Amino acid sequence: MTEMLTRTPGDGRITNSHALAKPCGVATCQPHFGELLQGAFAIGKGANHRTVRALVSVHMPHADGAEARATLEPSRMGKFVPQVGRTGIEVRPNHFYKCELAARLTLDAFGMHNMAATLEVRTFVPEGAGMGSSTSGVVASIRAIAKSVAACRGSRVIMTPHLQAKLAVAAEHASDSLMFDCTSSTVLFAHRVGRVVQFFNGPLPQMYILGFDTGAANGGIGTDRLPRARYSRDQIAAFGCALAVLERAIAEQSVTLAGRVATFSAIQSETALQNPLKKPKFDELLRIKEDTGSAGIVVAHSGTVAGLIFDPNLADLRSRLDEAKSAIGCLGFDILCSFSTPY
Amino acid sequence: MGHTLSDTIDAHAPLKIVSLRPENLAAIDFRVMKVFPAFNIIETGFRDGTFGPNTTIVETSSGTMALGLAIVCMQFSLKLHIFGDRAIEPPLKRTLEELGAEVHLVEATASDANVQQLRKRALLDFMGRTGATWSRQYDNLGNQLSYARPAEEAIRHFGKIDVLVATVGSGGSSCGLARYCRAFFPEMKLIGIDTFGSVLFGQRARRRDLRGLGNSILPGNLFHEDFDEIHWLGANEAYQAAHRLHRETSLRRGPTSGAAYLVAKWYAERFTKSKVLAVFPDDSNRYEHNVYDPTWMYANGYQAALAATEPVLVRHPLHADIGWCRFNWRRRPLTEVMGDQPSPNRGIHN
């Protein structure tokens, strides 16, 4: 993550080499790889009882997601609103309207309603794969704007993950939980509300994931138009149990238990009461999981990627991975990546 | 109302997961387990619109389901009629009536083989006259669904479960708990406990001295293919097991809890690497004047020295006849198990 802390001209303090540059900020956000768990959860008691949709993202902390550069334009003050085309944000590429909205909302959150900005976003994440191409761009944009605001004010700006989450959901209606630090704790995130439903007492156990794409041929999935999965009461009841298994997985740092949660969630995605998102050859994938000693199968609940979870401490990890790679290749899926998560 | 109701349920069934010895053994200590299915069935009825505020609920029960329903119906201000037999003894009858339920006792000895038929006939007759609604604990799928939260708590406190030991009556708790645990641990073994003369696992209906588990009809909530192994216990074995549970753990519970403890402990001691979870459905309230009364026990011939202390492995359900028997059910349907002809060997010790 690079940073350019410049000051507005004329504030009399030290500026860096771009003495006359406008206040700007650069920030990044990593991608994710599907969700370890995603469903509908019955929370609260009595009068507070409600069902919320929520997820636990599988972060890719070592991968490039999106990078955003925001530059404030004090010379272009105006009356702006968080509406595409009227935001006062010049975004490139210009179809990144969610980033445009997020930038406006972030400036508004800092009380800078009349401030214009330019925003350049670069993304390294394929669209429709379920790897957070949209959210990583949005979060990088929010962070870049915050940095540019810090540069403008000449003071530190603290941008909590909670505020990033609120802004991201306001901009794109549903977000992945990429704004949270996956190395300190795990969050169950209400992705359509932008709030944390539950903080778990630690990170996920370290897992090694072999990732592949089950739908590259079809050009991915337009996640914005994807109808929401609806789950039965029985499934919602079982999602509650999944939280208990996840708590144990985190407390024991057990890849085995985390894998069980992932496989359970993948099966619910396949079998939702309405609008299930079926992965091609899912049964074959389950078989490969069994045959290769994988702890579980993680899927994108609104995307095409899937992965096999392995315990990185397995003595014969290399040979199991090789075996899994060739079996997945035989199904006709492209191997995308292999990575360690959450650190 | 909603708020106080969940508090009330928590008070009756606090869902404690108790660690026991050996260390691979634990139990869900329900106290009044049936509050869960009772609440779920009533709540689902309201949600589906099959129940309204003026609905009269009817159910057949001679035990804790009656109590569970009475607690929940009282909270919802619903009228409740219970059709039971003399297994509903005066203290329980008074409890139910104080909670506002009406109790109808059919003219049958508590142990008659066809007691459920008689209770059901009386219930249907009442429904015909009054238009009351039957909560159908034996066939209502809401019964199974209500065990998701207990399964969740068990996993939260005990982790991965390798063996679940549960007494079987309606199939709700045993199959319900197994359903939700197996969503994550499909290899988990389910051990069911039944009693001689119960039809649940292939025996012929006859007089049963041990109540609170077993049945004289086959409930729709019972899925035979869920079970890996079945144990049949006699009344004396379960009564002595309740005493043993009390002596060894200080938990004073009913004979169904005792039965679960006996079988689960046997498993935990044999398979020390497996985590064994027992289900304790009831407390001792109903048993102070019989099972926990030495005079009553002596007068009825229940002596510790006569109780089986080890299971006898049988090759067919019809070979299980006395004491403590076990059978490898192997997740088969009832018809498949019963189709296997009984072999002439009447039982092999373990």
XYZ file of C-alpha atoms in Angstrom:
693
model
C 0.000 0.000 0.000
C 1.581 3.262 -1.037
C 0.715 6.582 0.426
C 1.154 10.156 -0.739
C 0.604 12.549 2.065
C 0.555 15.938 0.466
C -0.844 19.074 1.999
C -3.073 21.608 0.387
C -1.096 24.496 -0.996
C -0.977 27.443 1.310
C -1.533 25.691 4.586
C 2.017 26.677 5.389
C 3.253 23.268 6.371
C 5.735 20.899 4.853
C 4.685 19.229 1.664
C 6.452 16.510 -0.257
C 8.032 16.783 -3.673
C 4.674 17.325 -5.430
C 4.516 20.738 -3.840
C 1.659 21.932 -5.956
C -0.183 18.650 -6.203
C -3.780 18.459 -5.121
C -4.540 16.386 -2.007
C -4.666 12.794 -2.997
C -4.528 9.325 -1.558
C -3.841 5.839 -2.821
C -5.219 2.709 -1.208
C -5.760 -0.947 -1.950
C -8.082 -3.753 -0.950
C -7.411 -7.464 -1.250
C -9.866 -9.859 -2.928
C -11.552 -12.908 -1.411
C -12.349 -16.375 -2.593
C -15.992 -17.199 -2.041
C -17.428 -17.642 1.414
C -16.701 -20.171 4.099
C -20.297 -19.687 5.210
C -23.215 -17.782 3.779
C -26.869 -18.090 4.663
C -29.765 -16.786 6.700
C -29.365 -16.680 10.457
C -32.040 -16.404 13.131
C -30.708 -14.000 15.707
C -32.016 -12.203 18.762
C -34.641 -13.343 21.201
C -38.286 -12.608 21.707
C -39.325 -9.265 20.276
C -35.839 -8.759 18.799
C -35.971 -12.018 16.919
C -35.179 -11.663 13.222
C -33.542 -13.455 10.344
C -30.542 -11.818 8.679
C -28.534 -12.805 5.654
C -24.871 -12.900 6.488
C -21.555 -14.357 5.367
C -18.014 -15.203 6.370
C -15.653 -14.336 3.503
C -12.514 -16.320 2.719
C -9.940 -13.554 2.354
C -6.956 -13.669 -0.006
C -4.553 -11.563 2.028
C -1.599 -12.092 -0.305
C -3.356 -11.391 -3.585
C -3.813 -8.135 -5.472
C -7.395 -6.967 -5.474
C -7.986 -3.372 -6.383
C -6.023 -0.148 -6.149
C -7.620 3.281 -6.096
C -6.154 6.749 -6.396
C -8.332 9.629 -5.283
C -7.538 13.269 -5.902
C -9.632 16.035 -4.393
C -10.536 18.923 -6.677
C -11.107 21.986 -4.495
C -11.349 24.093 -7.661
C -14.469 22.195 -8.735
C -16.790 22.829 -5.795
C -20.453 22.258 -6.465
C -23.738 20.818 -5.301
C -23.314 17.051 -5.451
C -25.533 14.136 -4.535
C -24.903 10.393 -4.268
C -26.506 9.695 -7.625
C -24.596 8.382 -10.617
C -23.589 11.299 -12.850
C -24.289 13.922 -10.179
C -21.634 12.894 -7.699
C -18.915 15.327 -8.660
C -16.607 12.321 -8.909
C -14.831 11.720 -12.181
C -14.180 8.024 -12.161
C -11.970 5.982 -14.465
C -12.889 3.520 -15.864
C -16.094 5.484 -16.145
C -18.415 2.503 -15.742
C -17.181 1.953 -12.175
C -20.264 3.680 -10.866
C -20.271 1.832 -7.519
C -16.825 3.260 -6.816
C -18.090 6.669 -7.899
C -20.991 6.444 -5.438
C -18.751 5.133 -2.665
C -16.375 8.048 -3.139
C -19.231 10.567 -2.933
C -20.679 8.920 0.159
C -17.255 8.913 1.809
C -16.704 12.618 1.164
C -20.202 13.282 2.491
C -19.374 11.252 5.601
C -16.502 13.673 6.237
C -18.832 16.620 5.752
C -17.231 17.549 2.420
C -20.492 17.693 0.495
C -19.261 20.260 -2.024
C -15.892 18.692 -2.738
C -15.292 17.162 -6.163
C -12.704 14.479 -6.857
C -11.203 12.295 -9.507
C -10.923 8.609 -8.879
C -8.880 6.033 -10.763
C -9.487 2.407 -9.959
C -7.445 -0.523 -11.124
C -8.742 -3.989 -10.420
C -7.009 -7.340 -10.750
C -10.066 -9.413 -9.892
C -12.180 -11.168 -12.535
C -15.822 -10.083 -12.559
C -18.614 -12.506 -11.712
C -16.265 -15.055 -10.197
C -17.352 -14.366 -6.619
C -13.977 -12.941 -5.615
C -15.058 -9.455 -4.663
C -14.223 -7.593 -7.860
C -16.847 -5.026 -6.973
C -16.309 -4.729 -3.222
C -12.518 -4.609 -3.460
C -12.816 -1.628 -5.837
C -15.383 0.060 -3.624
C -13.358 -0.437 -0.428
C -10.140 0.728 -2.098
C -12.023 3.823 -3.281
C -13.371 4.564 0.209
C -9.900 4.180 1.703
C -8.282 6.325 -1.001
C -10.808 9.101 -0.468
C -10.196 8.931 3.281
C -6.478 9.339 2.670
C -7.031 12.245 0.363
C -9.196 13.857 3.038
C -6.385 13.318 5.549
C -3.988 14.957 3.115
C -6.366 17.855 2.618
C -6.842 18.418 6.329
C -3.277 17.712 7.260
C -4.428 15.438 10.013
C -4.986 11.783 10.516
C -8.320 10.345 9.528
C -9.459 7.149 11.123
C -11.586 5.036 8.851
C -12.942 2.121 10.863
C -13.901 -1.088 9.097
C -17.440 -0.542 10.387
C -17.732 2.796 8.624
C -16.183 1.352 5.464
C -18.797 -1.399 5.625
C -21.648 1.042 6.013
C -20.444 3.150 3.092
C -19.757 0.143 0.881
C -23.256 -1.281 1.371
C -24.751 2.159 0.767
C -22.876 2.265 -2.533
C -23.414 -1.270 -3.789
C -26.347 -2.686 -1.739
C -24.446 -5.837 -0.825
C -20.767 -6.111 0.059
C -18.272 -8.742 1.016
C -16.499 -8.317 4.352
C -13.163 -7.283 2.813
C -12.878 -4.170 4.978
C -12.270 -6.244 8.093
C -8.855 -7.499 9.124
C -9.059 -11.257 8.791
C -5.899 -11.937 10.795
C -7.206 -10.771 14.153
C -10.783 -11.999 14.200
C -13.449 -13.559 12.046
C -16.695 -11.738 11.349
C -20.143 -12.882 10.399
C -21.148 -9.965 8.218
C -24.678 -8.949 7.229
C -23.731 -8.178 3.654
C -26.949 -6.372 2.770
C -27.043 -4.271 5.932
C -23.348 -3.551 6.318
C -23.167 -4.639 9.937
C -21.291 -7.277 11.859
C -23.678 -9.875 13.238
C -21.067 -11.715 15.265
C -17.386 -11.330 16.053
C -15.600 -14.597 16.597
C -12.840 -14.942 19.087
C -9.927 -15.155 16.649
C -9.028 -15.673 13.009
C -9.998 -18.724 10.980
C -7.464 -21.541 11.242
C -4.731 -21.309 8.654
C -5.938 -23.128 5.551
C -4.401 -23.883 2.218
C -6.874 -23.560 -0.626
C -6.676 -24.899 -4.140
C -8.936 -22.628 -6.148
C -10.545 -23.201 -9.503
C -13.270 -21.775 -11.708
C -16.392 -23.811 -12.440
C -17.862 -21.377 -14.921
C -15.156 -19.569 -16.843
C -16.695 -20.810 -20.075
C -19.953 -19.027 -19.325
C -18.275 -15.721 -18.601
C -19.059 -15.554 -14.897
C -22.203 -14.433 -13.173
C -23.697 -10.969 -12.989
C -23.937 -10.861 -9.216
C -26.118 -7.749 -9.264
C -28.900 -9.522 -11.084
C -28.599 -12.809 -9.223
C -31.884 -13.589 -7.448
C -31.424 -14.102 -3.716
C -31.360 -17.642 -2.475
C -34.231 -18.401 -0.132
C -33.717 -21.003 2.540
C -36.200 -23.289 4.275
C -36.849 -23.064 8.024
C -34.951 -26.302 8.349
C -31.943 -24.778 6.589
C -32.096 -21.612 8.672
C -32.164 -23.764 11.801
C -29.088 -25.637 10.550
C -27.250 -22.374 9.799
C -27.425 -21.691 13.532
C -25.576 -24.950 14.146
C -22.989 -23.898 11.558
C -22.113 -20.922 13.757
C -21.452 -23.274 16.659
C -19.191 -25.467 14.507
C -17.398 -22.333 13.287
C -16.866 -21.147 16.873
C -15.252 -24.483 17.677
C -13.171 -24.382 14.496
C -11.810 -20.997 15.538
C -11.328 -21.890 19.203
C -9.523 -25.131 18.328
C -7.906 -23.657 15.174
C -9.206 -26.781 13.474
C -9.051 -26.932 9.689
C -11.178 -30.077 9.847
C -14.064 -28.253 11.510
C -13.711 -25.156 9.307
C -13.870 -27.481 6.312
C -17.102 -29.021 7.591
C -18.661 -25.562 7.791
C -17.549 -24.756 4.250
C -18.918 -28.000 2.814
C -22.195 -27.546 4.683
C -22.569 -24.025 3.316
C -21.730 -25.134 -0.221
C -24.441 -27.801 -0.002
C -27.010 -25.246 1.225
C -26.118 -23.025 -1.732
C -26.810 -25.992 -4.008
C -30.086 -26.881 -2.295
C -31.640 -23.549 -1.307
C -35.438 -23.657 -1.238
C -35.572 -21.018 -3.973
C -32.897 -19.772 -6.374
C -30.145 -22.227 -5.523
C -26.850 -21.503 -7.269
C -25.736 -24.858 -8.573
C -22.101 -25.480 -9.427
C -21.553 -27.817 -12.351
C -20.351 -31.280 -11.325
C -20.783 -30.547 -7.631
C -21.130 -34.220 -6.719
C -17.862 -34.996 -8.494
C -16.229 -32.189 -6.550
C -17.457 -33.716 -3.292
C -15.979 -37.022 -4.358
C -12.618 -35.423 -5.152
C -12.724 -33.779 -1.724
C -13.129 -37.214 -0.136
C -10.527 -38.901 -2.291
C -7.822 -36.304 -1.738
C -8.290 -35.873 1.996
C -9.417 -32.293 1.597
C -11.081 -30.826 4.705
C -13.878 -29.191 2.776
C -15.121 -27.408 -0.279
C -15.524 -23.644 -0.329
C -17.704 -21.998 -2.982
C -18.649 -18.530 -4.110
C -22.314 -18.246 -3.097
C -22.791 -15.661 -5.830
C -20.064 -16.496 -8.295
C -18.393 -19.324 -10.139
C -15.209 -20.087 -8.201
C -14.769 -22.976 -5.801
C -11.847 -24.410 -3.900
C -10.678 -27.392 -1.929
C -9.495 -26.686 1.612
C -6.401 -28.452 2.901
C -4.681 -28.483 6.247
C -1.277 -26.879 5.523
C 0.310 -29.124 8.145
C -0.479 -32.342 6.307
C 2.748 -34.277 5.777
C 1.810 -35.266 2.224
C 0.201 -31.976 1.262
C 2.153 -31.698 -2.024
C 1.065 -35.059 -3.360
C -2.548 -34.489 -2.300
C -2.567 -31.132 -4.063
C -1.140 -32.701 -7.210
C -3.787 -35.383 -7.073
C -6.538 -32.797 -6.600
C -5.194 -30.606 -9.407
C -5.272 -33.406 -11.937
C -8.739 -34.595 -10.809
C -10.137 -31.068 -11.138
C -8.432 -30.669 -14.491
C -10.188 -33.853 -15.634
C -13.552 -32.221 -14.828
C -12.617 -29.462 -17.238
C -12.172 -26.695 -14.654
C -9.253 -24.270 -14.783
C -7.073 -24.077 -11.698
C -6.980 -20.395 -10.721
C -4.740 -20.174 -7.703
C -3.535 -21.809 -4.557
C -3.156 -19.680 -1.483
C -2.928 -19.577 2.262
C -5.658 -17.906 4.315
C -6.285 -15.976 6.551
C -2.529 -15.356 6.752
C -45.067 -11.727 25.202
C -42.522 -13.087 22.772
C -39.778 -11.884 25.014
C -41.100 -13.438 28.182
C -41.858 -16.673 26.383
C -38.263 -17.347 25.358
C -37.216 -16.548 28.915
C -39.782 -19.023 30.185
C -38.509 -21.735 27.889
C -34.962 -21.053 29.019
C -36.091 -21.356 32.629
C -37.709 -24.758 32.078
C -35.069 -26.135 29.739
C -31.832 -24.192 30.263
C -29.958 -26.419 27.784
C -26.928 -27.101 29.919
C -24.245 -29.266 28.407
C -22.733 -31.163 31.336
C -19.293 -32.768 31.157
C -19.216 -36.173 32.802
C -16.686 -38.905 33.488
C -14.952 -40.339 31.559
C -13.866 -37.117 29.938
C -15.126 -38.134 26.487
C -18.694 -38.188 27.850
C -21.125 -35.282 28.127
C -24.886 -34.853 28.289
C -27.521 -32.358 27.202
C -29.352 -31.889 30.455
C -32.801 -30.761 29.333
C -34.979 -31.167 32.470
C -38.202 -30.503 30.505
C -37.098 -31.391 26.987
C -40.588 -31.367 25.496
C -40.901 -27.626 25.949
C -38.911 -27.384 22.718
C -41.206 -29.371 20.412
C -44.261 -27.953 22.174
C -43.125 -24.408 21.510
C -42.133 -25.162 17.938
C -45.386 -26.899 17.073
C -47.501 -24.106 18.538
C -45.403 -21.341 16.985
C -45.477 -23.054 13.572
C -49.247 -23.430 13.900
C -49.605 -19.694 14.463
C -47.251 -18.913 11.585
C -49.080 -21.231 9.163
C -52.451 -19.970 10.308
C -53.615 -23.428 11.409
C -53.884 -22.104 14.977
C -55.544 -18.901 16.077
C -56.002 -17.297 19.471
C -59.214 -19.271 20.033
C -57.859 -22.653 18.985
C -58.225 -25.517 21.400
C -55.200 -27.816 21.278
C -55.500 -31.533 21.932
C -52.717 -34.082 22.346
C -52.196 -37.594 23.625
C -49.497 -37.856 26.229
C -48.912 -39.321 29.607
C -45.775 -37.484 30.407
C -43.488 -34.664 29.572
C -45.110 -33.691 26.256
C -48.252 -32.908 28.250
C -46.192 -30.748 30.582
C -44.335 -29.055 27.724
C -47.582 -28.232 25.934
C -49.226 -27.036 29.133
C -46.355 -24.615 29.756
C -46.428 -23.255 26.203
C -50.240 -23.121 25.846
C -50.499 -21.294 29.160
C -48.052 -18.686 27.826
C -50.019 -18.310 24.583
C -53.399 -18.373 26.468
C -54.501 -21.383 24.405
C -56.929 -23.997 25.708
C -55.349 -27.432 26.033
C -56.893 -30.875 26.477
C -54.594 -33.782 27.261
C -55.627 -37.376 26.683
C -53.566 -39.640 28.862
C -53.765 -42.716 30.978
C -52.963 -43.537 34.565
C -49.284 -42.891 33.926
C -50.403 -39.316 34.582
C -50.315 -39.588 38.331
C -52.103 -37.132 40.612
C -49.143 -34.741 41.121
C -48.602 -34.317 37.352
C -52.348 -34.057 36.794
C -52.549 -31.275 39.385
C -49.586 -29.505 37.744
C -51.231 -29.645 34.311
C -54.558 -28.460 35.671
C -52.972 -25.583 37.543
C -51.455 -24.484 34.215
C -54.968 -24.438 32.784
C -55.032 -27.729 30.872
C -57.879 -30.228 31.065
C -56.760 -33.782 31.587
C -58.772 -36.745 30.294
C -57.651 -40.155 31.504
C -58.657 -43.183 29.430
C -59.745 -46.304 31.230
C -56.657 -48.396 30.720
C -53.847 -49.548 32.888
C -50.776 -47.454 32.314
C -48.947 -50.439 30.939
C -51.541 -51.806 28.526
C -50.053 -52.618 25.164
C -52.642 -50.648 23.218
C -52.720 -47.612 25.462
C -51.854 -45.223 22.653
C -54.763 -46.538 20.547
C -57.151 -45.915 23.407
C -55.845 -42.407 24.070
C -56.056 -41.596 20.385
C -59.628 -42.843 20.079
C -60.710 -40.632 22.962
C -58.888 -37.686 21.389
C -60.478 -38.196 17.943
C -63.885 -38.502 19.545
C -63.335 -35.194 21.361
C -62.105 -33.512 18.165
C -65.204 -34.719 16.337
C -67.414 -33.113 18.946
C -65.540 -29.855 19.458
C -63.460 -29.043 16.363
C -60.282 -28.876 18.407
C -56.835 -29.006 16.728
C -54.423 -31.854 17.311
C -50.779 -30.836 17.707
C -49.614 -34.311 16.543
C -46.331 -34.623 18.362
C -45.600 -37.963 16.719
C -45.979 -36.825 13.101
C -45.430 -33.062 13.235
C -42.146 -32.280 11.520
C -41.881 -29.170 13.696
C -40.974 -31.638 16.392
C -37.625 -32.435 14.714
C -36.998 -28.831 13.753
C -37.168 -27.797 17.386
C -33.983 -29.712 18.164
C -31.730 -27.511 16.026
C -30.988 -25.151 18.887
C -30.176 -27.929 21.350
C -27.856 -29.423 18.696
C -26.248 -26.012 18.263
C -25.577 -25.690 21.999
C -24.218 -29.224 22.197
C -21.748 -28.536 19.386
C -20.820 -25.145 20.856
C -19.864 -26.668 24.205
C -18.747 -30.172 23.289
C -17.362 -29.760 19.754
C -17.420 -32.606 17.286
C -19.779 -35.373 18.378
C -18.864 -38.966 17.459
C -21.675 -40.854 19.189
C -25.125 -39.592 20.155
C -27.099 -41.690 22.640
C -30.797 -40.882 22.926
C -33.912 -42.577 24.203
C -36.613 -42.880 21.544
C -40.320 -42.153 22.001
C -41.619 -39.984 19.168
C -38.340 -39.925 17.233
C -38.341 -36.142 17.531
C -35.307 -35.638 19.742
C -33.213 -38.585 18.525
C -33.737 -38.037 14.793
C -33.937 -34.246 15.181
C -30.635 -33.935 17.039
C -28.993 -36.404 14.653
C -30.259 -34.505 11.638
C -28.592 -31.251 12.668
C -25.410 -32.819 14.035
C -24.990 -34.909 10.902
C -25.222 -31.841 8.684
C -21.614 -31.390 9.870
C -20.634 -34.803 11.204
C -22.311 -37.295 8.843
C -20.250 -40.133 10.303
C -21.711 -39.570 13.792
C -23.196 -42.755 15.264
C -26.767 -42.589 16.518
C -27.588 -45.047 19.301
C -31.286 -45.338 20.103
C -32.664 -46.687 23.369
C -36.007 -48.480 23.401
C -37.715 -50.819 25.835
C -39.081 -54.351 25.540
C -42.613 -54.481 24.202
C -42.328 -51.198 22.298
C -43.011 -51.423 18.565
C -40.524 -48.721 17.567
C -37.770 -51.082 16.479
C -39.557 -54.228 15.489
C -40.784 -55.739 18.743
C -44.379 -56.795 19.252
C -46.523 -54.521 21.381
C -46.934 -55.728 24.904
C -47.159 -54.416 28.431
C -44.337 -51.989 29.188
C -43.297 -51.175 32.718
C -40.784 -48.519 31.690
C -42.447 -45.358 30.424
C -41.043 -42.146 28.996
C -39.492 -43.976 26.077
C -40.775 -46.553 23.598
C -44.178 -46.455 21.946
C -47.106 -48.664 21.024
C -47.453 -47.020 17.602
C -44.943 -46.051 14.908
C -44.615 -42.248 14.810
C -43.980 -40.392 11.557
C -41.071 -38.558 13.149
C -39.107 -41.778 13.550
C -36.634 -42.433 10.725
C -35.223 -45.905 11.182
C -32.434 -45.325 8.668
C -30.897 -42.791 11.037
C -29.916 -45.386 13.644
C -26.634 -47.250 13.818
C -27.472 -49.260 16.888
C -30.455 -49.962 19.144
C -30.447 -50.891 22.818
C -33.462 -52.271 24.662
C -33.590 -51.797 28.403
C -35.971 -53.198 30.988
C -37.574 -51.044 33.687
C -35.264 -52.262 36.430
C -32.158 -51.475 34.370
C -33.362 -47.930 33.718
C -34.429 -47.362 37.331
C -31.097 -48.597 38.667
C -29.337 -46.445 36.050
C -31.161 -43.355 37.327
C -29.818 -44.110 40.810
C -26.371 -44.690 39.398
C -26.517 -41.365 37.541
C -27.444 -39.672 40.798
C -24.726 -41.433 42.820
C -21.973 -40.856 40.255
C -22.765 -37.334 39.088
C -25.116 -35.867 41.718
C -27.650 -35.193 38.936
C -31.042 -36.428 40.143
C -32.938 -37.220 36.960
C -35.603 -39.598 35.671
C -35.161 -43.137 34.355
C -34.988 -42.059 30.692
C -31.981 -39.920 31.604
C -30.643 -42.884 33.566
C -31.053 -45.126 30.534
C -29.161 -42.670 28.335
C -26.418 -42.399 30.946
C -26.042 -46.170 31.238
C -25.656 -46.754 27.508
C -23.574 -43.633 26.833
C -21.159 -44.427 29.646
C -20.774 -47.960 28.363
C -19.819 -46.499 24.982
C -17.518 -43.829 26.338
C -15.591 -46.414 28.353
C -15.239 -48.775 25.410
C -14.361 -46.146 22.819
C -12.150 -43.741 24.689
C -11.263 -41.735 21.576
C -14.902 -41.075 20.659
C -16.795 -38.130 22.062
C -20.105 -39.427 23.349
C -23.111 -37.207 23.998
C -26.078 -38.477 26.012
C -29.522 -36.878 25.980
C -31.143 -36.424 29.417
C -34.784 -35.578 28.683
C -36.338 -35.435 32.148
C -35.795 -34.502 35.765
C -36.767 -36.536 38.821
C -39.986 -34.740 39.832
C -42.270 -37.494 38.666
C -40.190 -40.238 40.207
C -39.650 -39.203 43.799
C -42.492 -41.383 45.069
C -41.591 -44.443 43.022
C -38.139 -44.875 41.458
C -36.522 -42.792 44.192
C -38.580 -44.375 46.966
C -36.826 -47.529 48.291
C -40.079 -48.929 49.711
C -41.830 -48.688 46.347
C -38.823 -50.148 44.544
C -38.608 -53.093 46.972
C -42.346 -53.734 46.912
C -42.285 -53.891 43.107
C -39.301 -56.192 42.934
C -36.804 -53.724 41.473
C -33.472 -54.712 42.968
C -30.013 -53.582 41.933
C -28.682 -57.110 42.050
C -31.183 -58.223 39.390
C -30.351 -55.544 36.809
C -28.215 -56.406 33.806
C -24.919 -54.494 33.831
C -23.731 -55.357 30.322
C -25.633 -55.495 27.027
C -26.224 -58.761 25.220
C -25.695 -58.475 21.468
C -28.699 -59.934 19.633
C -29.039 -60.842 15.965
C -32.647 -59.789 15.526
C -34.964 -57.378 17.341
C -37.261 -60.251 18.260
C -34.404 -61.857 20.168
C -34.219 -58.956 22.586
C -36.366 -60.013 25.513
C -34.990 -59.138 28.915
C -32.439 -57.051 30.784
C -30.232 -55.104 28.393
C -29.878 -56.035 24.718
C -28.241 -54.348 21.792
C -28.545 -54.781 18.057
C -26.603 -53.455 15.063
C -29.317 -51.594 13.178
C -26.850 -50.242 10.591
C -29.032 -47.415 9.281
C -31.550 -49.755 7.683
C -35.307 -49.341 7.160
C -37.536 -51.287 9.544
C -38.811 -53.643 6.858
C -35.293 -54.587 5.808
C -34.250 -55.333 9.386
C -37.377 -57.372 10.084
C -37.006 -59.233 6.789
C -33.768 -60.729 8.064
C -34.859 -64.044 9.479
C -34.019 -64.528 13.141
C -31.209 -67.037 13.459
C -31.518 -69.820 16.022
C -28.720 -68.410 18.202
C -30.512 -66.419 20.841
C -27.797 -63.988 21.662
C -24.092 -63.686 22.016
C -22.558 -61.890 24.921
C -21.256 -58.703 23.308
